Short mmCIF file of C-alpha atoms in Angstrom, two decimals:
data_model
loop_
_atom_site.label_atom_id
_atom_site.label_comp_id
_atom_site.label_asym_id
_atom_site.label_seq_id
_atom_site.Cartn_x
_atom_site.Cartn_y
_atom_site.Cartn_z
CA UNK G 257 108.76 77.93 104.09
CA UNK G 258 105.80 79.61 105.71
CA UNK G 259 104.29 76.95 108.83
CA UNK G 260 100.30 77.89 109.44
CA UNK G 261 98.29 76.32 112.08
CA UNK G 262 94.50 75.64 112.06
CA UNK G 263 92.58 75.02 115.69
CA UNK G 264 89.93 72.95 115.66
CA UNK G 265 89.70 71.86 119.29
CA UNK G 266 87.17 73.63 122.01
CA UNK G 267 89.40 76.40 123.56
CA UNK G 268 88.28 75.69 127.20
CA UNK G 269 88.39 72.31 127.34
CA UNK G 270 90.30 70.49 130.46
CA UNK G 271 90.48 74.57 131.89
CA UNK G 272 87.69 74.08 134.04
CA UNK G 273 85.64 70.73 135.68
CA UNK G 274 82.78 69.80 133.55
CA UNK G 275 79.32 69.29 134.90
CA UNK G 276 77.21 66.08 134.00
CA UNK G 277 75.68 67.87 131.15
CA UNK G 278 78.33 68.83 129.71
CA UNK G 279 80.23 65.70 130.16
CA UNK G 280 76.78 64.08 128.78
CA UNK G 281 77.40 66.25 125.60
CA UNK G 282 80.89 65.90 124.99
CA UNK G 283 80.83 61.71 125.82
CA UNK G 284 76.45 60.84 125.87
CA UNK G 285 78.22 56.88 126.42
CA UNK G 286 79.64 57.88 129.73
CA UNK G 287 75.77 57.88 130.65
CA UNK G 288 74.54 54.85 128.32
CA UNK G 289 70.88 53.52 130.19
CA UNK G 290 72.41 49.85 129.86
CA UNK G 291 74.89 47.22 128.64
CA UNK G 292 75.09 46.32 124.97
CA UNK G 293 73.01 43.47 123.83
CA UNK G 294 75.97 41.65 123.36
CA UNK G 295 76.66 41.50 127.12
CA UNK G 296 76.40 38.25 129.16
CA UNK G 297 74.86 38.16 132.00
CA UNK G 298 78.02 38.01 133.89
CA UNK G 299 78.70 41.25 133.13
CA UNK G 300 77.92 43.60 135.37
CA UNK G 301 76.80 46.74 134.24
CA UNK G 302 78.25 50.05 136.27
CA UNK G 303 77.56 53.07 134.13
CA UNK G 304 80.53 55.42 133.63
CA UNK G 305 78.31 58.19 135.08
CA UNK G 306 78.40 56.37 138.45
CA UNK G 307 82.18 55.97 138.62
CA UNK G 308 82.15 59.86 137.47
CA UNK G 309 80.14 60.46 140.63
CA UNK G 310 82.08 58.46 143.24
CA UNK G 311 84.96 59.87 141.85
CA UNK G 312 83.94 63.24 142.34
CA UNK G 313 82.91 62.25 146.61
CA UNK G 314 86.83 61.60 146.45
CA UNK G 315 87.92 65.13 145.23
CA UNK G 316 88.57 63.87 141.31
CA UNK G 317 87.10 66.03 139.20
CA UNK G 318 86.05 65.53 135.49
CA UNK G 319 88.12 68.17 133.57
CA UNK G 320 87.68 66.09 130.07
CA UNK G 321 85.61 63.97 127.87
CA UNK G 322 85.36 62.73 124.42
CA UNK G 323 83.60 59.55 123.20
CA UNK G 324 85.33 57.41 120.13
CA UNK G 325 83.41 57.54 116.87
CA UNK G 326 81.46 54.61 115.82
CA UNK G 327 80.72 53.30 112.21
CA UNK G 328 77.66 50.64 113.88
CA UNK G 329 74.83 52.98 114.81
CA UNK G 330 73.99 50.08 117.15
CA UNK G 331 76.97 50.54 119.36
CA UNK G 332 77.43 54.72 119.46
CA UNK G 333 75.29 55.00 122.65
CA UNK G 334 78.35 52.38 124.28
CA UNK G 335 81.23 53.02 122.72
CA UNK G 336 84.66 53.74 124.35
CA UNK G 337 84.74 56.98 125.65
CA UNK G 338 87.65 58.64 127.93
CA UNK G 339 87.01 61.12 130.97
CA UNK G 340 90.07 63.29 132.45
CA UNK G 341 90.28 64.03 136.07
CA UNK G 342 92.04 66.48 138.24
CA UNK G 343 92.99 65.94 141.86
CA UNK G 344 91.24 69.07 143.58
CA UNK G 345 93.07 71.37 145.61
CA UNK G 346 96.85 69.49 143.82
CA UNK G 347 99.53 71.86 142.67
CA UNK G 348 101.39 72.32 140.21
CA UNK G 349 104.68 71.27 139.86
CA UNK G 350 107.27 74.12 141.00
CA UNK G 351 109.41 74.51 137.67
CA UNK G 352 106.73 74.28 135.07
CA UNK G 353 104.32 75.77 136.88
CA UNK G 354 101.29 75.64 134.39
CA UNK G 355 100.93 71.97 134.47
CA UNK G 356 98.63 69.57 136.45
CA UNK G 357 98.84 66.04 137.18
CA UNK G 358 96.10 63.92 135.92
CA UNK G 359 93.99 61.00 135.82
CA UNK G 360 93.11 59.14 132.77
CA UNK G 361 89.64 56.95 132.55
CA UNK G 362 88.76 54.68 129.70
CA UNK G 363 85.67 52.58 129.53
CA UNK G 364 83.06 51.20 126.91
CA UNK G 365 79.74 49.85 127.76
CA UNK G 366 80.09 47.37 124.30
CA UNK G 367 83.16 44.67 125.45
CA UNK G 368 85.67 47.03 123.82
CA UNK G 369 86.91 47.61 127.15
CA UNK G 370 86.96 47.38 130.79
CA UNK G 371 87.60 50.27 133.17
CA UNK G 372 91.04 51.33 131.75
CA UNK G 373 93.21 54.24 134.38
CA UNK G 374 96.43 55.59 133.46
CA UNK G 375 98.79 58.57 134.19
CA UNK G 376 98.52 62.01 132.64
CA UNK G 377 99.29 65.28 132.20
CA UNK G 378 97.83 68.55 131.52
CA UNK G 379 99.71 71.86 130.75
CA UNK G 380 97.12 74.84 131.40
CA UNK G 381 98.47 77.51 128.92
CA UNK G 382 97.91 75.38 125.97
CA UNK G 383 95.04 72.82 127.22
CA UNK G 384 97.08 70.23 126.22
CA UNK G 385 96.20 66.58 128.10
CA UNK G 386 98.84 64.30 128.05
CA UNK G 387 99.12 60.32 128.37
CA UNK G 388 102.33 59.49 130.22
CA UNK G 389 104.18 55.92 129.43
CA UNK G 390 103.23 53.16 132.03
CA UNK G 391 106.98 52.91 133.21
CA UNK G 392 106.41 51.00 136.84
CA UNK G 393 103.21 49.12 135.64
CA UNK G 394 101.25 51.22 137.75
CA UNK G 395 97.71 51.23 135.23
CA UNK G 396 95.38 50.05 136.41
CA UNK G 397 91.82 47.93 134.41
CA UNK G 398 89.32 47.40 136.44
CA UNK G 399 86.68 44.45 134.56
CA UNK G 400 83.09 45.09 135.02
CA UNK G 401 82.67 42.59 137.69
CA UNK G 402 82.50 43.71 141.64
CA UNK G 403 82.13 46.89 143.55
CA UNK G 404 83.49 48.99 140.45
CA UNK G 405 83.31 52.15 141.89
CA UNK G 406 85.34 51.35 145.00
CA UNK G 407 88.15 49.56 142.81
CA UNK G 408 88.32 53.03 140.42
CA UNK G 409 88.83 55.06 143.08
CA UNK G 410 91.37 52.48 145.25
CA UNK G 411 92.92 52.65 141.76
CA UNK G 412 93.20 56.52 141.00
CA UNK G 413 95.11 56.94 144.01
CA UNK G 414 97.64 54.62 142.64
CA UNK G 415 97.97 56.21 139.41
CA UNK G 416 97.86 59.77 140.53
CA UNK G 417 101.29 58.75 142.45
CA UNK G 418 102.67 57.82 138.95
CA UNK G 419 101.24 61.06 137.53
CA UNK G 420 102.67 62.92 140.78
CA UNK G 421 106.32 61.14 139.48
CA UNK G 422 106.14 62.24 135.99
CA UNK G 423 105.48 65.97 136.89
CA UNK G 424 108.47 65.66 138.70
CA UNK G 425 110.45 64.39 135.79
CA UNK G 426 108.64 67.22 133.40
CA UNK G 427 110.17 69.63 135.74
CA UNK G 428 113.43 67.91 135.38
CA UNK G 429 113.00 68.45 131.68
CA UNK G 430 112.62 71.74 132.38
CA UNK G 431 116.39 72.45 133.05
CA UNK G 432 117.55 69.81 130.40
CA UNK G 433 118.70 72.33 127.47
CA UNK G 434 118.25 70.86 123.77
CA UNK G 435 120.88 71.54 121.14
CA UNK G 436 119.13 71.96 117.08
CA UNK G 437 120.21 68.53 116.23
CA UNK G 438 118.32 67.35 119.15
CA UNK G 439 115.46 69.06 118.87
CA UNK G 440 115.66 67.76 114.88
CA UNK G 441 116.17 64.11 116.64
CA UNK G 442 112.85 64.23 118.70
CA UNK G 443 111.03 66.16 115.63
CA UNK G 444 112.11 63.37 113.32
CA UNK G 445 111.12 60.52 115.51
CA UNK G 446 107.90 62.23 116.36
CA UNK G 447 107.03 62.86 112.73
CA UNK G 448 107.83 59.00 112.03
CA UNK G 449 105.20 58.06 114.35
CA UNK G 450 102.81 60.19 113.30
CA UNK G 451 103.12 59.87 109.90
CA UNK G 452 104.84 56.95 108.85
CA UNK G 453 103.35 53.66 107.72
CA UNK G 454 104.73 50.49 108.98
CA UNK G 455 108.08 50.76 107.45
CA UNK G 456 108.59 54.02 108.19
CA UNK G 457 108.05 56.30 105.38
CA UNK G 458 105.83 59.06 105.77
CA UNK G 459 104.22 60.32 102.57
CA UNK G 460 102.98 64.02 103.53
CA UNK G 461 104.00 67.04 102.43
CA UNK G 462 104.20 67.83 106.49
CA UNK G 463 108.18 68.23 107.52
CA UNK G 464 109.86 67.39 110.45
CA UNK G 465 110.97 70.70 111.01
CA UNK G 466 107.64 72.09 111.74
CA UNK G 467 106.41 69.84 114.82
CA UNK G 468 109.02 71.93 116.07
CA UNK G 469 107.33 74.98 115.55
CA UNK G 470 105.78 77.10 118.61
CA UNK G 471 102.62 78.02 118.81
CA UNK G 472 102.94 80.85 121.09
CA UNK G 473 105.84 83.02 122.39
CA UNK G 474 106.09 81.46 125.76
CA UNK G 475 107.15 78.35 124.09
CA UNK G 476 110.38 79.33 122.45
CA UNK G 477 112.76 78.11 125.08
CA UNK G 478 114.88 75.33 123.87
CA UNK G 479 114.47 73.63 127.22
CA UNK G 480 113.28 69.54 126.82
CA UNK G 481 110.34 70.35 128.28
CA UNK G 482 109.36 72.94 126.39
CA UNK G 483 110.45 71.01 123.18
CA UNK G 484 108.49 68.31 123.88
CA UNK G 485 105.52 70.33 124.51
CA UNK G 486 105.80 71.80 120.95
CA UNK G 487 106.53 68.56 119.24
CA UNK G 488 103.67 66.05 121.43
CA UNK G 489 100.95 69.50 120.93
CA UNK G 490 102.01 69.47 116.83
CA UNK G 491 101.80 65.92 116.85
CA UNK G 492 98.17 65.17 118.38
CA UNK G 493 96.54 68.90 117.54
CA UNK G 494 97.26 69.22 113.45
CA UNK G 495 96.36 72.12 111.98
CA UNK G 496 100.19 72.16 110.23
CA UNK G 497 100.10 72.97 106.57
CA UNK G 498 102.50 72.60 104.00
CA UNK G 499 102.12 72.62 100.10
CA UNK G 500 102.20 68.90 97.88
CA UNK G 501 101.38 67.91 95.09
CA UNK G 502 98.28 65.10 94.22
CA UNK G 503 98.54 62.07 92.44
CA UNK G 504 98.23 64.06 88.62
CA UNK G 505 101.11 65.99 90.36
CA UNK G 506 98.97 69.84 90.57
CA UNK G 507 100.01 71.22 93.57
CA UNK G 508 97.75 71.33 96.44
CA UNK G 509 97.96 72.51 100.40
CA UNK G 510 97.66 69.41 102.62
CA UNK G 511 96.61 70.09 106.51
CA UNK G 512 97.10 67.93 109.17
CA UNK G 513 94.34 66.41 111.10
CA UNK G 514 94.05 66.67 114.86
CA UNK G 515 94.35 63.32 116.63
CA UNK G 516 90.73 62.29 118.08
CA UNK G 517 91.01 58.60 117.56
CA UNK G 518 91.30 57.60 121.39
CA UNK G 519 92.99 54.62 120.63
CA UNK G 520 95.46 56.35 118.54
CA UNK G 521 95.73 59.54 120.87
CA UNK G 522 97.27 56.80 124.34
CA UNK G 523 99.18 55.12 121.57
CA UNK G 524 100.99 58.51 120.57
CA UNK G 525 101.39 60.24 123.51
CA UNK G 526 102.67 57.40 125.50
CA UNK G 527 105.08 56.92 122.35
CA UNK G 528 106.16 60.77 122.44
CA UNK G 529 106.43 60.21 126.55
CA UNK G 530 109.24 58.01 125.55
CA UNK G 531 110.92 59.61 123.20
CA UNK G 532 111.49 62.17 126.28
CA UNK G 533 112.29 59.88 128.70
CA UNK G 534 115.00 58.52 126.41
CA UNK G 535 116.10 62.15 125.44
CA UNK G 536 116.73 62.61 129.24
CA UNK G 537 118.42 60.09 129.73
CA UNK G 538 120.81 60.43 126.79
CA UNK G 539 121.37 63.91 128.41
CA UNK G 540 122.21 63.01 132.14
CA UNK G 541 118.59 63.75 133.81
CA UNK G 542 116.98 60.59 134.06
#
């Protein structure tokens, strides 16, 4: 069987920090003029754009941005919209050397959600932004109430400690070597979550086998770390392709979709972040 990949994604993004027009491209809700109409007037309105900028006094810089879609046209200009942010002058961790710890920011300016930080990280060579599993309840929300901006940042520093601790377990990973039936293991449970509806059967044409796949030659090792990387970037990227047939049973060529719900894109990663965690433990290095 013959595994092709399709990129959709912007090549650069989370290489380099974004400016507030580009950030104003990629998310325009991060910069929203006001609350939504349906906002009391105990609800104090700090735009996302501020937070950006008192962020940035601190050394975080914006690296990231993408704004959920919207089906009411009356809510696109405040809908949930998530900004990644790198710790200037941090380095990267010794054994996988390509990858940055992170800062994840969620916010809406609609009541979808308050000021929502969490642990991530991002591996340089493929662009690839991860959302690590809250593990020592160190998130951190942050209601629209208060001196906002001061509370963000008090809060970053908190979570960049957590993101600090799981580059220190990636490199960890790093020496963890994966036999094929574990690799298959993580693939399978990977694939499940992806795929598979809420009894876990996954109708696609899409195989197990191929979240396993590497997308360039630098990620062949059979290293945890490096199998994880293949498996979470298959997962949340798409572009996998695999011949099925359609419901009059012609056969047709089904792609996978990249992941750009951002709902669905914490709920996955955090859910592959486990599936390593537990991997590392079942193999001595947790």
């Amino acid at each position: 069987m013959t595994f092709n990949f399709s990129r959709s994604f912007s090549t650069r993004a989370g290489a380099e920090p974004l400016s507030d027009d580009s950030i104003r491209t990629l998310a325009p809700s991060a910069f929203a003029a006001e609350a939504h109409e349906s906002r009391s007037a105990r609800y104090a309105y700090i735009p996302t754009s501020a937070v950006i900028e008192g962020m940035r006094a601190e050394g975080f810089l914006p690296v990231f941005a993408k704004q959920a879609r919207c089906r009411d046209a009356g809510r696109q200009e405040h809908t949930k919209h998530m900004v990644r942010f790198r710790r200037q002058g941090v380095s990267p961790a010794r054994r996988v050397g390509d990858s940055f710890p992170e800062i994840v920011l969620i916010n809406s300016h609609d009541g979808s959600s308050s000021y929502h930080l969490m642990s991530g990280v991002f591996r340089l060579v493929c662009l690839n932004g991860m959302v690590v599993a809250d593990r020592r309840g160190t998130e951190v929300r942050v209601p629209h109430k208060g001196d906002v901006v001061r509370q963000v940042i008090e809060g970053s520093h908190v979570v960049l400690d957590e993101s600090q601790r799981a580059l220190e377990a990636a490199d960890a990973w790093a020496g963890v070597p994966l036999g094929r039936d574990e690799q298959a293991a993580l693939a399978e449970a990977a694939h499940v979550l992806r795929f598979g509806d809420a009894a876990g059967e996954a109708d696609t044409p899409i195989r197990p086998a191929q979240l396993l796949e590497a997308r360039r030659s630098s990620d062949r090792s059979d290293d945890l770390w490096t199998v994880f990387n293949r498996v979470q970037e298959n997962t949340i990227r798409g572009g996998l392709s695999a011949w099925g047939r359609d419901p009059n049973g012609r056969p047709r060529r089904v792609t996978s979709r990249e992941v750009t719900g951002i709902d669905q894109d914490v709920r996955l990663n955090r859910a592959l972040w486990l599936l390593g965690e537990r991997m590392a433990t079942l193999k001595g290095a947790a």
